[in-house]
Tab-separated table of C-alpha atoms in Angstrom:
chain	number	residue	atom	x	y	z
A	1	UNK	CA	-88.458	63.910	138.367
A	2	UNK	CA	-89.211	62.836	134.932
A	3	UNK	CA	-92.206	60.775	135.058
A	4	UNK	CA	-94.541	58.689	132.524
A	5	UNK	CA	-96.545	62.428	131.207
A	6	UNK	CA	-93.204	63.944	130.216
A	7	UNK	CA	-91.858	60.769	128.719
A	8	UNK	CA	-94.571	60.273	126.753
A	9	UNK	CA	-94.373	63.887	125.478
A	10	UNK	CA	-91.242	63.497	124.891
A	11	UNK	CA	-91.581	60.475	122.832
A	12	UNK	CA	-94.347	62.370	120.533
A	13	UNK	CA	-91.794	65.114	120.112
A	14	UNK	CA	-89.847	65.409	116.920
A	15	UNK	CA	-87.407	68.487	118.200
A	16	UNK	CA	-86.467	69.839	121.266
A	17	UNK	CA	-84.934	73.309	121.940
A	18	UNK	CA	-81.904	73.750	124.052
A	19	UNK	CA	-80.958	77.057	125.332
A	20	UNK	CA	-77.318	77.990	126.277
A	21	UNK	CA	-75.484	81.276	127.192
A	22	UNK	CA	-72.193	82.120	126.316
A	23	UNK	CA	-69.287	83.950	128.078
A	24	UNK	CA	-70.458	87.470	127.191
A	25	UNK	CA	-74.137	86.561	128.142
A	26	UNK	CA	-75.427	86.324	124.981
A	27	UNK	CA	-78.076	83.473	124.862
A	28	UNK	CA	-78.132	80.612	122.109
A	29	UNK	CA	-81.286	78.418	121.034
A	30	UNK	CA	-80.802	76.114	119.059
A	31	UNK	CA	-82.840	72.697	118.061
A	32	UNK	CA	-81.706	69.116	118.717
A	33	UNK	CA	-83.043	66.460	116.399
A	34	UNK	CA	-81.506	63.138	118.303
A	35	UNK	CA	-82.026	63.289	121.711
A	36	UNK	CA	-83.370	61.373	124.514
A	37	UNK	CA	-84.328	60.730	128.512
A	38	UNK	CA	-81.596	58.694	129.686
A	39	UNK	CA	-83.389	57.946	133.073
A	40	UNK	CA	-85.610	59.862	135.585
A	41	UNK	CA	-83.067	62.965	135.893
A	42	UNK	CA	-81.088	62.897	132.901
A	43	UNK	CA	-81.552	64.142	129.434
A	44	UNK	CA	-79.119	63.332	126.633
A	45	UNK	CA	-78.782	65.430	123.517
A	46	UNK	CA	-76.196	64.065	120.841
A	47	UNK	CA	-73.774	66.345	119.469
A	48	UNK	CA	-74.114	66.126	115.732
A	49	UNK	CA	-73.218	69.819	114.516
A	50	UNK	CA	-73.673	71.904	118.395
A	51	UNK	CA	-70.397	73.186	118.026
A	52	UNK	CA	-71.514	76.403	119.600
A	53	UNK	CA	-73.898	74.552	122.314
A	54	UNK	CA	-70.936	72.534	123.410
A	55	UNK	CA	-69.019	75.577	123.444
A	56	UNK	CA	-71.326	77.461	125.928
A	57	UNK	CA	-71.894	74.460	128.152
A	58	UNK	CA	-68.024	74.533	128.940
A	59	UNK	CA	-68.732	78.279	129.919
A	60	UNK	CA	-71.960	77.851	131.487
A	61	UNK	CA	-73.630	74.892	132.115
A	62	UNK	CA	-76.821	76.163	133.195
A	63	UNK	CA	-79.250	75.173	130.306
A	64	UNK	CA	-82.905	74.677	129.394
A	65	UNK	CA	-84.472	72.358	127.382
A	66	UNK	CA	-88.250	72.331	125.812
A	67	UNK	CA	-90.091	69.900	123.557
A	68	UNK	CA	-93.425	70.221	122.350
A	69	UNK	CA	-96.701	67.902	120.687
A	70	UNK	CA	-97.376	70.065	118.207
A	71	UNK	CA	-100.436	69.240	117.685
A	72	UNK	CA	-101.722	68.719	121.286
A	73	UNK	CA	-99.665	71.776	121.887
A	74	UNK	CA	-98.354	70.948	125.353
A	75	UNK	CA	-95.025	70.045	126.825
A	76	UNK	CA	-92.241	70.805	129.020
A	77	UNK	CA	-89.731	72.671	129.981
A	78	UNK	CA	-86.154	70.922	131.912
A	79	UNK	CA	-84.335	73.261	133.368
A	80	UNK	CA	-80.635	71.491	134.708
A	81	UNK	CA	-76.904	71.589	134.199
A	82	UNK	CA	-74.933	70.214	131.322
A	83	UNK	CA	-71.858	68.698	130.657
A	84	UNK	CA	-70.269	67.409	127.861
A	85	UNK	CA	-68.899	63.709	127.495
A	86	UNK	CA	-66.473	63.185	124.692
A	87	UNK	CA	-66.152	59.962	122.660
A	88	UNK	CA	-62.982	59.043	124.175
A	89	UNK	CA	-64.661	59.629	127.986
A	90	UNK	CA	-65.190	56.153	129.363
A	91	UNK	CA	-68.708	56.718	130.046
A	92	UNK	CA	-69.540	57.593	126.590
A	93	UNK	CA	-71.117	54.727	125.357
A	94	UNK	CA	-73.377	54.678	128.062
A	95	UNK	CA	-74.457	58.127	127.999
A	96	UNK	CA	-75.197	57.501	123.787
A	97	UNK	CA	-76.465	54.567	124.206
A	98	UNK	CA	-80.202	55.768	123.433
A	99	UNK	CA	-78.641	58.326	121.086
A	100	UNK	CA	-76.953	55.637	119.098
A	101	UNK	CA	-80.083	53.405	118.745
A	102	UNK	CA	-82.379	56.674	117.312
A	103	UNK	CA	-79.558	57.404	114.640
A	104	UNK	CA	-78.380	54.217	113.769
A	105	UNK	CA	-75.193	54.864	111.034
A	106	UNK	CA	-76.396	57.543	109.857
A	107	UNK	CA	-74.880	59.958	111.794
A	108	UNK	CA	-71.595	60.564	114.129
A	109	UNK	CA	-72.021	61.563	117.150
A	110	UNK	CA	-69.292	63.724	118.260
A	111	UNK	CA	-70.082	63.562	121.794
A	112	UNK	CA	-72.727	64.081	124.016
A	113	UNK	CA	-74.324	66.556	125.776
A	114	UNK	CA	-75.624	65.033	129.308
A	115	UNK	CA	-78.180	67.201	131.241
A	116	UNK	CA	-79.126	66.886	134.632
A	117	UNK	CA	-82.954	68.161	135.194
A	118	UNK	CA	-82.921	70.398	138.575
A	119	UNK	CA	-86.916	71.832	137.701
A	120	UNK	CA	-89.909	70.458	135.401
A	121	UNK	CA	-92.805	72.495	133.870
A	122	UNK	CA	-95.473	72.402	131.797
A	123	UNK	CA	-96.016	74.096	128.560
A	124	UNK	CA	-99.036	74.848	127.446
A	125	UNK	CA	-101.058	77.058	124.373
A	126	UNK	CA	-102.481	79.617	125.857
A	127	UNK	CA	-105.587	78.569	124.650
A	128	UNK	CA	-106.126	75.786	127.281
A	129	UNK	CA	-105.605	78.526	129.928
A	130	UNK	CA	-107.771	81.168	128.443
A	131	UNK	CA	-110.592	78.974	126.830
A	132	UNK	CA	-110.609	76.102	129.106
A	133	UNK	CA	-113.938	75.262	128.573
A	134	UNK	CA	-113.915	74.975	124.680
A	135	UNK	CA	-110.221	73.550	124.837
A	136	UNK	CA	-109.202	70.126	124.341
A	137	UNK	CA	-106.413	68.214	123.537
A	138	UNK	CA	-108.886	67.204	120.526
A	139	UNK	CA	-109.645	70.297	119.638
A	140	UNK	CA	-106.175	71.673	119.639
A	141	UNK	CA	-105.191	68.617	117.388
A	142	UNK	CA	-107.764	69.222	114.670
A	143	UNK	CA	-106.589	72.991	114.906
A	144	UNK	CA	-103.066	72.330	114.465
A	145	UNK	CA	-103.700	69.782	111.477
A	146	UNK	CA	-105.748	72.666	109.452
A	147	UNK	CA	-102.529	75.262	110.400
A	148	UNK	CA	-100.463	73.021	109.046
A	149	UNK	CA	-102.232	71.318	106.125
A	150	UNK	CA	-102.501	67.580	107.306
A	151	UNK	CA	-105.095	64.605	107.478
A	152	UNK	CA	-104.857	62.181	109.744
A	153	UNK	CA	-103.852	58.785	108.181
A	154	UNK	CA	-105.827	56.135	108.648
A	155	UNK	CA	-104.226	52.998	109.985
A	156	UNK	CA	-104.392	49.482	108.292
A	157	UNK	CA	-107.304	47.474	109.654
A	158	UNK	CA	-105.726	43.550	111.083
């Protein structure tokens, strides 16, 4: 479900955005710094301070998950169910395994937050779909890097 285009986005992506509801059906985004695709229908999201995230997953597990290049400005949207697995679960370790290698010691990871994708789609600026013929993935960079005040920097030559 999860193939090479969304991994790759996913790699390139520095947040990701889940989305959770709680038991009076009031939703919840909030962003997820250490996260990770686990394999072709899982996400994993570690739970560093989600203390309300976890909390709505126990209530309703239906979530959704987005990440974004920022400066490409395309990504994708998971759609799935959630669950939470707890350090003392026996599957922990193997759930934060790819959690545990992004933060190293320098955070705990209370447990983690294992979503499995039902739906995949693409997110796109609006400009590819409205300006397709002056749109690039070039262009959009070089537009996002004067929004945001940033060069390019120039790798070191062998």
């Amino acid at each position: 479900m999860m193939d090479d285009a969304v991994r790759e986005v996913a790699r390139r992506s520095v947040l990701c955005w889940l989305a959770t509801v709680d038991a009076e059906g009031q939703p919840n985004v909030s962003p997820k710094e250490v996260w990770a695709i686990a394999d072709d229908q899982h996400v994993v999201v570690a739970h560093i301070a989600s203390p309300i995230s976890a909390r709505n997953i126990a209530q309703h597990p239906q979530v959704c998950l987005s990440f974004v290049d920022v400066f490409v400005q395309k990504g994708f949207k998971l759609v799935g169910r959630a669950r939470e697995v707890r350090a003392a679960d026996p599957e922990f370790f193997a759930w934060a395994a790819p959690l545990l290698a992004i933060v190293g010691q320098r955070f705990a990871i209370h447990s983690v937050l294992v979503i499995q994708v039902q739906s995949v789609a693409a997110i796109v600026a609006p400009s590819y779909r409205f300006y397709p013929d002056d749109t690039t993935e070039a262009s959009q960079v070089a537009s996002a890097m004067r929004g945001y005040n940033v060069q390019a920097v120039e790798k070191d030559k062998p």
